[in-house]
XYZ file of C-alpha atoms in Angstrom:
611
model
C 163.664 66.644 31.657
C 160.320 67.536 33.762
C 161.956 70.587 35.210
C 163.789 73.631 34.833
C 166.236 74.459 37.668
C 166.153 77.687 37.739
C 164.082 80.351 35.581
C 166.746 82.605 34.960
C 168.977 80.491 33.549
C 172.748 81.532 34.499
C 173.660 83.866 37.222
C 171.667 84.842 40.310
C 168.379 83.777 40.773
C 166.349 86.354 39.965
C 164.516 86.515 43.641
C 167.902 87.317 45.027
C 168.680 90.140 42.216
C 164.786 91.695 43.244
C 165.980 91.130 46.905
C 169.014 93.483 45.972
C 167.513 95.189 43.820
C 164.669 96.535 47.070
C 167.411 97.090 49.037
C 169.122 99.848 46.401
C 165.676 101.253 46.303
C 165.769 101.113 50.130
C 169.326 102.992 50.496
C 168.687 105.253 47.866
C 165.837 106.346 49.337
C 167.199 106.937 53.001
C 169.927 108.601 50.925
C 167.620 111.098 49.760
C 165.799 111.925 52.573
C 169.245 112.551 54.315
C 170.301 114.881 51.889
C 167.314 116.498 51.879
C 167.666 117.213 55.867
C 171.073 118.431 54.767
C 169.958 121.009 51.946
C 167.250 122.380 54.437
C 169.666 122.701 57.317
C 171.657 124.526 54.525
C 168.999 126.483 53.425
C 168.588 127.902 56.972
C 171.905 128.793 57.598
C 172.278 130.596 54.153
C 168.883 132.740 54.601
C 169.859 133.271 58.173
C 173.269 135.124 56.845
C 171.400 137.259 54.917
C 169.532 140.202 56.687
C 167.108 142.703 54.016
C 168.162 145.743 55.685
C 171.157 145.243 54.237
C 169.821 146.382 51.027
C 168.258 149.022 52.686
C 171.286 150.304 54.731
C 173.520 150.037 51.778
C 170.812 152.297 49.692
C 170.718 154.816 52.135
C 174.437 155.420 52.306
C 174.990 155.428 48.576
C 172.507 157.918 48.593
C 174.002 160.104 50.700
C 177.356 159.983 49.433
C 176.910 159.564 45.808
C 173.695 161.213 44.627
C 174.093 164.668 47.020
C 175.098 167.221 44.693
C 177.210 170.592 45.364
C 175.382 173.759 46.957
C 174.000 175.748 43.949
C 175.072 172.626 41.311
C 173.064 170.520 40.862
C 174.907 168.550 38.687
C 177.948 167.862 40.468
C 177.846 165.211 42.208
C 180.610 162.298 43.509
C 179.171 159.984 40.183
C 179.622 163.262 37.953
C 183.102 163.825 38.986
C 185.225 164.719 36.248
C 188.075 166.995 36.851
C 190.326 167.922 40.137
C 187.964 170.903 40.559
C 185.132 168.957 40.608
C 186.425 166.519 43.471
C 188.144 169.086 45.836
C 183.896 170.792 45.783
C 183.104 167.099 46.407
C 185.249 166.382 49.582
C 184.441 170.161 50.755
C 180.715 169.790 50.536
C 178.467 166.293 50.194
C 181.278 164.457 52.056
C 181.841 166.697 54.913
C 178.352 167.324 55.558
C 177.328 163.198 55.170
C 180.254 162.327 57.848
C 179.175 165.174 60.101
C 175.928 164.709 62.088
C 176.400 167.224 64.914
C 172.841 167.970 65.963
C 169.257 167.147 65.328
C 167.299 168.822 62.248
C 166.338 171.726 64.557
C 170.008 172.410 65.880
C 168.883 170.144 68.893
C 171.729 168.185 70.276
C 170.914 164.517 71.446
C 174.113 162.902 72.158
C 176.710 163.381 73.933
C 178.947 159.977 72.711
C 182.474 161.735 72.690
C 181.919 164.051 70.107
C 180.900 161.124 67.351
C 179.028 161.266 64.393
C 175.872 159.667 64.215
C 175.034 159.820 60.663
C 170.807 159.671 59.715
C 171.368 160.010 63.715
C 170.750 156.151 63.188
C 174.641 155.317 62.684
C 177.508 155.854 64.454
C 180.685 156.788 62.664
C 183.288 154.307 63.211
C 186.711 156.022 64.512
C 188.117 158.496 61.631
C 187.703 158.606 57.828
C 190.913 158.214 56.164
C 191.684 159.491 52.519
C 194.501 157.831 50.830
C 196.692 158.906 47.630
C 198.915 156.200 45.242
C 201.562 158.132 43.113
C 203.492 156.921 40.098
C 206.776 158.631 39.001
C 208.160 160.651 36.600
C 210.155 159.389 33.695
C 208.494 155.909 34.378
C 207.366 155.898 30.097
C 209.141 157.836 27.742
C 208.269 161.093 25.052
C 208.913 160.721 21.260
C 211.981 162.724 20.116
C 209.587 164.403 17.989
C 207.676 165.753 20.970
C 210.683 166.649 23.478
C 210.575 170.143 23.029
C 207.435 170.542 24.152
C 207.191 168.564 26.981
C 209.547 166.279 29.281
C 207.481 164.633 31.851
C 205.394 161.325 31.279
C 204.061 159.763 34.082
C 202.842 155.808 33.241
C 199.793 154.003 34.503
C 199.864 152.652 38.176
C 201.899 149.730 38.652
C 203.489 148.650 42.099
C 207.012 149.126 40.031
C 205.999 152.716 38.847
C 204.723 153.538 42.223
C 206.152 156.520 43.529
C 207.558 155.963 47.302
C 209.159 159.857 47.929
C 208.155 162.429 50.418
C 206.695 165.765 48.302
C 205.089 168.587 48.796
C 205.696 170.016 52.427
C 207.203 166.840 53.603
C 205.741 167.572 57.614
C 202.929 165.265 58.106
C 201.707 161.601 56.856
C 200.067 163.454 53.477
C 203.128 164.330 52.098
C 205.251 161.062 53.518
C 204.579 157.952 52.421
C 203.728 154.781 53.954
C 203.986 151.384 53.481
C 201.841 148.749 52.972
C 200.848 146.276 55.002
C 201.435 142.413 54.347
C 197.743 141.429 55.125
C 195.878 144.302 53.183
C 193.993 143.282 50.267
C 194.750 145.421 46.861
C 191.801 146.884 45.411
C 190.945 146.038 41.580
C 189.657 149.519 39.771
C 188.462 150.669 36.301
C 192.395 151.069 34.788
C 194.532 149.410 36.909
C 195.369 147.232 40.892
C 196.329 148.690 43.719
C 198.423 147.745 46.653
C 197.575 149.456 50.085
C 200.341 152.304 51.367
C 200.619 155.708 49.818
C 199.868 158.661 51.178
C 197.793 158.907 53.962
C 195.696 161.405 56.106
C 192.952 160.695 58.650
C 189.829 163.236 59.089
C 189.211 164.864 62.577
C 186.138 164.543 64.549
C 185.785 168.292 64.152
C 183.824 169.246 61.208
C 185.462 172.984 60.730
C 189.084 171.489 61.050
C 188.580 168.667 58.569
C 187.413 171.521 56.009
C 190.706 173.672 56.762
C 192.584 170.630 56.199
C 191.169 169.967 52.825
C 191.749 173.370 51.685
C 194.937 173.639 52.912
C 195.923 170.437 50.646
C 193.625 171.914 47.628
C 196.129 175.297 48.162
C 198.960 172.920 48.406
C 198.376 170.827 45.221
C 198.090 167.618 46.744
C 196.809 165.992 43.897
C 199.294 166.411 41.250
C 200.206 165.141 37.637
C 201.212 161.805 39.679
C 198.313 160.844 41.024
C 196.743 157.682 39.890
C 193.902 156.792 42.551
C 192.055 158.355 45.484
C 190.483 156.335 47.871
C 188.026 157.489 50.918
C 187.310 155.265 53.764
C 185.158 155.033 56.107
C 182.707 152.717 58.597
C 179.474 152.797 60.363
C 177.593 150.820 62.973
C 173.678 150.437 63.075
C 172.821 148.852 66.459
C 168.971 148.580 65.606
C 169.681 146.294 63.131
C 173.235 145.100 64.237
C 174.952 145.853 60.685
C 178.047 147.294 59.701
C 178.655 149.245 56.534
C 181.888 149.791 55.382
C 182.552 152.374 52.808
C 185.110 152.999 49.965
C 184.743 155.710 47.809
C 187.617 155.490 44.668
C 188.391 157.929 42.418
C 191.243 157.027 39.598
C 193.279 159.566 37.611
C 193.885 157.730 34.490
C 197.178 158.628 32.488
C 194.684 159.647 29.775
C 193.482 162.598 31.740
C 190.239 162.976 33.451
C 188.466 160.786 36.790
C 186.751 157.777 37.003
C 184.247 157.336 39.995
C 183.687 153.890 41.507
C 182.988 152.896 45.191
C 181.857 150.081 47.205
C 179.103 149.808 49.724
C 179.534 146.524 51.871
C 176.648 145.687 54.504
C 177.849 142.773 56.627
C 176.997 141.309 60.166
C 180.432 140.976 62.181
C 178.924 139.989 65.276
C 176.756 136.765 64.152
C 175.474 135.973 67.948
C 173.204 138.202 69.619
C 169.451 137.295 69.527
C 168.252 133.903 70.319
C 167.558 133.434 66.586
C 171.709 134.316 65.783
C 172.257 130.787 67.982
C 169.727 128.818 66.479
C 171.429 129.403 63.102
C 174.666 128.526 65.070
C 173.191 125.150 65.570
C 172.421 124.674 62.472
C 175.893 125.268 62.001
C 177.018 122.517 64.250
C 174.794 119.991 62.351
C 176.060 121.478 59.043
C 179.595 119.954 60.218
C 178.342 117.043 61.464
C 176.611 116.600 58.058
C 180.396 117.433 55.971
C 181.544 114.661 58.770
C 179.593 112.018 57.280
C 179.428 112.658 54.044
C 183.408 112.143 54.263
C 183.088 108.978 55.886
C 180.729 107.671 52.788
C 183.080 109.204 50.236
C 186.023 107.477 51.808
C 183.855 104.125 51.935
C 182.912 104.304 48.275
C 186.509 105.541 47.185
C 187.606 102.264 48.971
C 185.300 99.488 47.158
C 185.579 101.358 43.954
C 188.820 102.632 43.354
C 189.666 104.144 40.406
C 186.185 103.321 39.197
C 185.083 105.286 41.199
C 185.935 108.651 39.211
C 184.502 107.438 35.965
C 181.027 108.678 37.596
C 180.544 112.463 36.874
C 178.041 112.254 40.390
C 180.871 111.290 42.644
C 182.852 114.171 41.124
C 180.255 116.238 41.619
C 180.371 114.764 45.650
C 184.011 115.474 46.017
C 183.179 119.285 44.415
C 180.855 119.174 47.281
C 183.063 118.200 49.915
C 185.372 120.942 48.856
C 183.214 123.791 48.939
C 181.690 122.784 52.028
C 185.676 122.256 54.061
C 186.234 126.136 52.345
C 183.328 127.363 54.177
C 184.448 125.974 57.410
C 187.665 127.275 56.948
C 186.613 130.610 55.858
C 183.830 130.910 58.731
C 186.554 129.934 61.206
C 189.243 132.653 59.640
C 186.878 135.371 59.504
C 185.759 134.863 63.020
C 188.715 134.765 64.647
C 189.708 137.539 62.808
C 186.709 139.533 64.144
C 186.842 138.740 67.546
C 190.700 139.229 66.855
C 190.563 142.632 65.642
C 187.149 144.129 66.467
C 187.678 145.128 69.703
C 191.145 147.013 69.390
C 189.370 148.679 66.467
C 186.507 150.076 68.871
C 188.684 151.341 71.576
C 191.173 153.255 68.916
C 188.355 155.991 68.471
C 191.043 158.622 67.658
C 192.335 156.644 64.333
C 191.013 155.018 61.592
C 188.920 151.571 61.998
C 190.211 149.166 59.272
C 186.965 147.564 58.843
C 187.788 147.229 55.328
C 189.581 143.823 55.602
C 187.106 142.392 57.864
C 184.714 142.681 55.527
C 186.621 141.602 52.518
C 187.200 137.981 54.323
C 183.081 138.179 55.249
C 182.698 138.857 51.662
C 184.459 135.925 50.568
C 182.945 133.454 53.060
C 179.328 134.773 51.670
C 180.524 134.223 48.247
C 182.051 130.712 49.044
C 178.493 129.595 51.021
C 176.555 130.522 48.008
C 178.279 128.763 45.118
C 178.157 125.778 47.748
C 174.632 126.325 48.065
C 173.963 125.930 43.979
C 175.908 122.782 43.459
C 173.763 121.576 46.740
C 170.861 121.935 44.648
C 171.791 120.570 41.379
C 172.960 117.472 43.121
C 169.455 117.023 43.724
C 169.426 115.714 39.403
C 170.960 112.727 41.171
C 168.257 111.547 42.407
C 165.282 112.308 39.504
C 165.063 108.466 38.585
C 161.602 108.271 40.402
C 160.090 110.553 38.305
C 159.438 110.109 34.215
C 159.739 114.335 33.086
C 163.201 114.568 34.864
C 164.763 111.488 33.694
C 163.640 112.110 30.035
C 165.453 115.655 30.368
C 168.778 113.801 31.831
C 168.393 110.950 28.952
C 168.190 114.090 25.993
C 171.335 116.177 27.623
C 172.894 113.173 28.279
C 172.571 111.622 24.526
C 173.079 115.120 22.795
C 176.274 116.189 24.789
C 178.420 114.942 22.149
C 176.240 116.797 19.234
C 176.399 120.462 21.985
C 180.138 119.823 21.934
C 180.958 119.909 18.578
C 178.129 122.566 17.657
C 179.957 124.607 20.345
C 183.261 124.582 18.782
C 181.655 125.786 15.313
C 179.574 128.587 17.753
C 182.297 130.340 19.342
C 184.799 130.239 16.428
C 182.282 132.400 14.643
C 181.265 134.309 18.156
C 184.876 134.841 19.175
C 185.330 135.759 15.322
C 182.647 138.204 15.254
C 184.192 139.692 19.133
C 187.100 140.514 18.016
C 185.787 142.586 14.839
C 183.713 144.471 16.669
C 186.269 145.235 19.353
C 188.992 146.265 16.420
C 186.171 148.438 14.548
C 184.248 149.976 17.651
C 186.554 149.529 20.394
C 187.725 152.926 20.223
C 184.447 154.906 19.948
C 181.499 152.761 21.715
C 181.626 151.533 25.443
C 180.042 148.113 24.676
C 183.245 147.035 22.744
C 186.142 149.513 24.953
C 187.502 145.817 25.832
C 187.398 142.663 24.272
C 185.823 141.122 27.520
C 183.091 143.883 26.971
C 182.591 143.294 23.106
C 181.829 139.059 23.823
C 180.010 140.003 26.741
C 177.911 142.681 24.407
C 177.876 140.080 22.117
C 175.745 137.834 24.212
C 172.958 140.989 25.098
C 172.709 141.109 21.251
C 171.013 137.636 20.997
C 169.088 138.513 23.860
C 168.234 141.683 22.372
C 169.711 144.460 24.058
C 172.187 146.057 22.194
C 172.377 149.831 20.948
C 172.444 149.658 17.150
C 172.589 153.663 17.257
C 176.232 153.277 18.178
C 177.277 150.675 16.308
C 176.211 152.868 13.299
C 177.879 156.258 13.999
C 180.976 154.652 15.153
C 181.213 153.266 11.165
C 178.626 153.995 9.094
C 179.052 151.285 6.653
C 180.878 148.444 8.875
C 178.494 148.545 11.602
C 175.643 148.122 9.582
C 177.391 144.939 8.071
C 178.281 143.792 11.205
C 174.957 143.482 13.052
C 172.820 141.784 10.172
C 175.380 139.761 9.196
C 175.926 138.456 13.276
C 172.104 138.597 13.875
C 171.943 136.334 10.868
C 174.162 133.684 11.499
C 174.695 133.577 15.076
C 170.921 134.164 16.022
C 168.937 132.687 12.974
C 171.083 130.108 11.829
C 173.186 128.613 15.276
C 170.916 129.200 17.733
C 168.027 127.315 15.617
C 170.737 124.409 15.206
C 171.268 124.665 18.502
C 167.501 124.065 19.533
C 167.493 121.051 16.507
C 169.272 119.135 18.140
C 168.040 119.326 21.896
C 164.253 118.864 19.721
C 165.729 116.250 17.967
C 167.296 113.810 20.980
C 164.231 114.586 22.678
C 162.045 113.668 20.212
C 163.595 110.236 20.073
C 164.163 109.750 24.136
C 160.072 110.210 24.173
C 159.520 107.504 21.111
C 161.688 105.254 23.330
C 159.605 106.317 26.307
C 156.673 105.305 24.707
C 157.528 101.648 23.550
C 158.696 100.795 27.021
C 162.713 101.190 26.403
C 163.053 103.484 29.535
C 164.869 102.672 33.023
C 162.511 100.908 36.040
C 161.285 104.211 38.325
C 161.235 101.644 41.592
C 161.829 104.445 43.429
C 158.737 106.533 42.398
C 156.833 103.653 43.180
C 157.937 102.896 46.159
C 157.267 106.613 47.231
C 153.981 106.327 45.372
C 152.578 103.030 47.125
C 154.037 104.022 50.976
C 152.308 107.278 50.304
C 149.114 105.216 49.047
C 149.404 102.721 52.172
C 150.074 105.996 54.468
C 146.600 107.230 53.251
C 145.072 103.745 53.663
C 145.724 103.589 57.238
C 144.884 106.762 57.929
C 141.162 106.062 56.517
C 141.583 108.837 54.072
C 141.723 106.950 51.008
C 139.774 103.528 50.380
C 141.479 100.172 49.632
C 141.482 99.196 46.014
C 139.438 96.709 45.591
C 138.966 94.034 42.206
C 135.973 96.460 40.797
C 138.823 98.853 40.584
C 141.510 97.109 39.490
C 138.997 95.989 36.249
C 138.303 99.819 35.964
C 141.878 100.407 35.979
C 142.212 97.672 32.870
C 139.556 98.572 31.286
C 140.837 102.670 30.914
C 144.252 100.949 29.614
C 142.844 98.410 27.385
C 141.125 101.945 25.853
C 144.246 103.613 25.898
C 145.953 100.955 24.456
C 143.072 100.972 21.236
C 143.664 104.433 21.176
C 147.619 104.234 20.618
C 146.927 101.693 17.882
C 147.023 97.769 18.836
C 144.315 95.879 17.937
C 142.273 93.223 19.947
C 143.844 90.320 19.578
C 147.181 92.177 21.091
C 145.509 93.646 24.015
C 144.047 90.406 25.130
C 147.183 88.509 24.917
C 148.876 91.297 26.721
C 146.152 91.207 29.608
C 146.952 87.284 29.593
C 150.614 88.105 29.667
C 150.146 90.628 33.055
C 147.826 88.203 34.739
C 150.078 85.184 34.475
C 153.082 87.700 35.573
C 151.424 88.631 38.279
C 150.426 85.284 39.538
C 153.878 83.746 38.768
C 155.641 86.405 40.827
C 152.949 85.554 43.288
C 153.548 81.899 43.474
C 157.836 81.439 42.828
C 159.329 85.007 44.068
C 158.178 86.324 46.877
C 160.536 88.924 48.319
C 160.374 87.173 51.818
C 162.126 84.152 51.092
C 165.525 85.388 50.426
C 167.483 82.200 49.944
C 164.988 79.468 48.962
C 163.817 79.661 45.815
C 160.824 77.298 43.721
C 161.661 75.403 40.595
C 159.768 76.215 37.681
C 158.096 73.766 35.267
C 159.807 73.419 31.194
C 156.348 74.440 29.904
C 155.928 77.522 32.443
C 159.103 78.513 31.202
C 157.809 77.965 27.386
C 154.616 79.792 28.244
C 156.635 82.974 29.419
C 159.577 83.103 26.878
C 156.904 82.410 23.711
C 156.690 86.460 22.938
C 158.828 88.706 24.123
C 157.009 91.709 22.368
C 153.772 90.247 24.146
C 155.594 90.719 27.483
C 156.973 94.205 26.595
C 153.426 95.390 25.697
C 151.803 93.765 29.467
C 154.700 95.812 30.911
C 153.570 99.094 29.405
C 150.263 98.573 30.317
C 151.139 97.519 34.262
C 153.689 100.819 34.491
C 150.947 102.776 33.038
């Protein structure tokens, strides 16, 4: 027989499969350049939510409300807060005089806006503050027999069953009558315990003299009694220079323990997202961010049809549909929160006589930011999916990818000895050292330990002879012994994805070349680079015949292997040329001898060309 028929024997000729084989190169590419319009479009909008005064704004009022101490104690401050005497001095003194900005710093006044607060005379105070009180009940735990006689009242931790619902105290106004929650309200989640909205309530008047009677006639009054479980002060402010609201919550629990625990929050947000010409220009890079989710559907949908069910055994399409969903949540939550502005905002500005529930506005804002920036992170690692054109990133996929089974079963032996270790230091120093007062706080201290924060000072007092035990024994094992495994076996996988690197067994980067050689041809045309011509090309040999001595081979390989790319070349030249797409040329029995006699011989030209 004179002639081979084909010279891949079986299948598709092997033009056709390089045809193909361009055109997934092609796609892939276009593919990538769209999503890279896409993650810079979403880069925009995400930096355009976020304005850096907001930092500044919220600093300013934290400030003000938390660091100010008492007149004539310095100590005392709303952080320092400690007893019930300490927080009726707090609402008498640093809070009145932050609300209250009546007059310039020489007793000047400069506006006349009815009778409103303009606090740093930068930000105007947002209707009325309004203090609010959650009660639980008597009797709702119960006193030892032993312990009886001396006492008969036991008031539980908050819960929305122990809450206590009764009028007390004077019984004439809202402060002594409670109210009920509304539907809508979110419940705020403190130190020792969650709370519903309701209780009893009590909004601040405009007048500065009247809201300090008021407090003293509830101090006089004992509105805070043995009942009280939480505290919580709200208020909001506008600054138009830089068009940001902050809204306010200062919370103060009453533990059933005794005592008070201080916490607030300190939310900067921008409510009204259109004003400057800038604000619309992120809009329409809104607009193309849906047309964007749009498509991406459409391709989902596509491959979900041709594939089916195979089409979940790829951990990339997962990762699309993750996408998808994040990015439908932030429409959603964009639309919700902006109807519920517009909604809401402007009954809130006219009721200047009550208090501004900004709070809930801010809480869906909140959410929407938090939504948009875990959508933002999984944008970016999706961009792994396309690191094939480039030799660093795929060996990093090739060693997690060929180690994940080794990680998985070195994790199970980790945390059984890391949870093992938590809950011993939570049972021996929960009681005594902060860093282990919860067994979410003793893994999480657990994990600062390997990183090397950790306060060894405590661990000893709290048991002198356990707490030695337990840090050398856990710095021992968990960071000498696992974490070294740990770094093993990545240094092990990677060690042997580089040795297959380097005898050729590594995928095709078509991709980087094609980047590579438009980018070359780009430069040509432009006149800034010159053509390569034969004088370089025998350079170009000569450096990786040398590299090839170095690494090894001797002569007689490296000229077979130079014989070996030649004939390559010029048989890919003559028979499979990318522009005949359904014609093919037969190839002669001893052509086909000639390039099957030495497979090694080939592998070696191919290392050479692809270096």
């Amino acid at each position: 027989m004179a002639e081979a028929s084909r010279w891949y024997l079986g299948g598709t000729p092997k033009h056709k499969l390089r045809y193909r084989e361009d055109v997934e190169i092609r796609t892939t590419l276009q593919e990538l350049l769209l999503y890279s319009i896409f993650l810079i479009n979403l880069c925009i909008l995400t930096f355009g939510m976020v304005n850096p005064h907001m930092y500044y704004l919220n600093k300013v009022m934290s400030s003000l409300f938390l660091d100010t101490s008492v007149a004539g104690e310095e100590r005392t401050n709303f952080k320092s807060i400690r007893s019930i005497t300490d927080f009726w001095k707090f609402m008498e003194g640093p809070l009145l005089d932050g609300l209250y900005w009546d007059s310039w710093y020489n007793n000047e006044n400069l506006y006349d806006l009815k009778n409103s607060s303009r606090i740093y005379y930068e930000n105007i105070l947002l209707g009325l503050p309004r203090v609010r009180q959650l009660k639980v009940r008597n009797g709702t735990c119960k006193v030892h027999s032993f312990f009886r006689s001396l006492m008969d009242e036991c008031y539980d931790k908050y819960t929305s069953k122990n809450e206590d619902t009764a009028d007390f105290g004077l019984k004439q106004h809202t402060e002594w009558k409670y109210s009920s929650p509304r539907t809508n309200s979110p419940w705020h989640w403190g130190f020792v315990g969650v709370y519903q909205n309701g209780g009893y309530i009590f909004t601040l008047s405009k007048s500065k003299s009247e809201t300090l009677n008021k407090f003293i006639n509830l101090r006089m009054n004992s509105w805070i009694t043995r009942g009280t479980r939480v505290i919580f002060i709200d208020f909001s402010v506008y600054n138009a220079n830089v068009n940001l609201f902050c809204i306010i919550r200062l919370v103060a629990e009453f533990p059933a323990t005794g005592g008070i625990l201080t916490s607030w929050q300190f939310y900067s947000v921008k409510l009204l997202r259109y004003v400057s010409f800038y604000d619309y220009f992120i809009a329409s890079c809104e607009i193309i961010f849906c047309i964007f989710i749009i498509v991406f559907t459409i391709q989902e949908i596509k491959k979900l049809k041709e594939f089916k069910f195979a089409y979940f055994k790829s951990i990339w399409n997962w990762l699309e549909l993750l996408l998808l969903v994040l990015c439908f949540s932030t429409v959603f939550f964009s639309l919700y929160s902006n109807m519920q502005i517009y909604r809401m905002i402007g009954r809130l500005l006219r009721n200047t006589e009550k208090y501004s529930d900004f709070y809930f506005l801010a809480y869906w804002h909140i959410y929407y930011n938090n939504i948009i920036a875990i959508t933002i992170f999984f944008a970016w690692i999706k961009i792994f999916k396309f690191i094939s054109f480039n030799k660093t990133m795929s060996q990093l996929s090739s060693t997690l990818s060929r180690c994940i089974k080794d990680i998985i079963g070195f994790a199970i032996m980790f945390f059984i000895i890391f949870f093992a270790y938590a809950q011993l230091g939570f049972l021996v120093f929960g009681s005594q050292v902060d860093d282990f007062s919860t067994f979410q706080n003793a893994i999480f201290t657990q994990f600062r330990i390997v990183l090397g924060d950790f306060n060894f000072a405590g661990i000893q007092q709290a048991n002198r002879i356990l707490g030695p035990i337990y840090f050398i024994t856990f710095i021992f094992f968990v960071f000498f012994v696992l974490l070294n495994m740990f770094l093993a076996i990545i240094n092990d996988t990677y060690s042997e994805v580089k040795a297959d690197y380097s005898i050729g067994r590594r995928p095709d980067f078509q991709l980087g070349k094609m980047i590579k050689k438009s980018y070359n041809n780009a430069l040509e045309k432009l006149k800034l680079k010159k053509p390569e011509t034969d004088e370089d090309k025998k350079r170009e040999n000569k450096d990786l015949a040398e590299k090839a001595r170095r690494e090894g081979f001797d002569e007689k390989e490296i000229q077979s292997a130079e014989q070996m790319k030649k004939w390559k070349e010029r048989l890919e030249k003559k028979y499979y040329s990318t522009e005949i797409q359904d014609d093919y040329q037969t190839v002669t029995q001893q052509e086909f001898r000639d390039g099957t006699t030495s497979k090694y011989k080939m592998k070696l030209s191919e290392c050479l060309t692809e270096t």
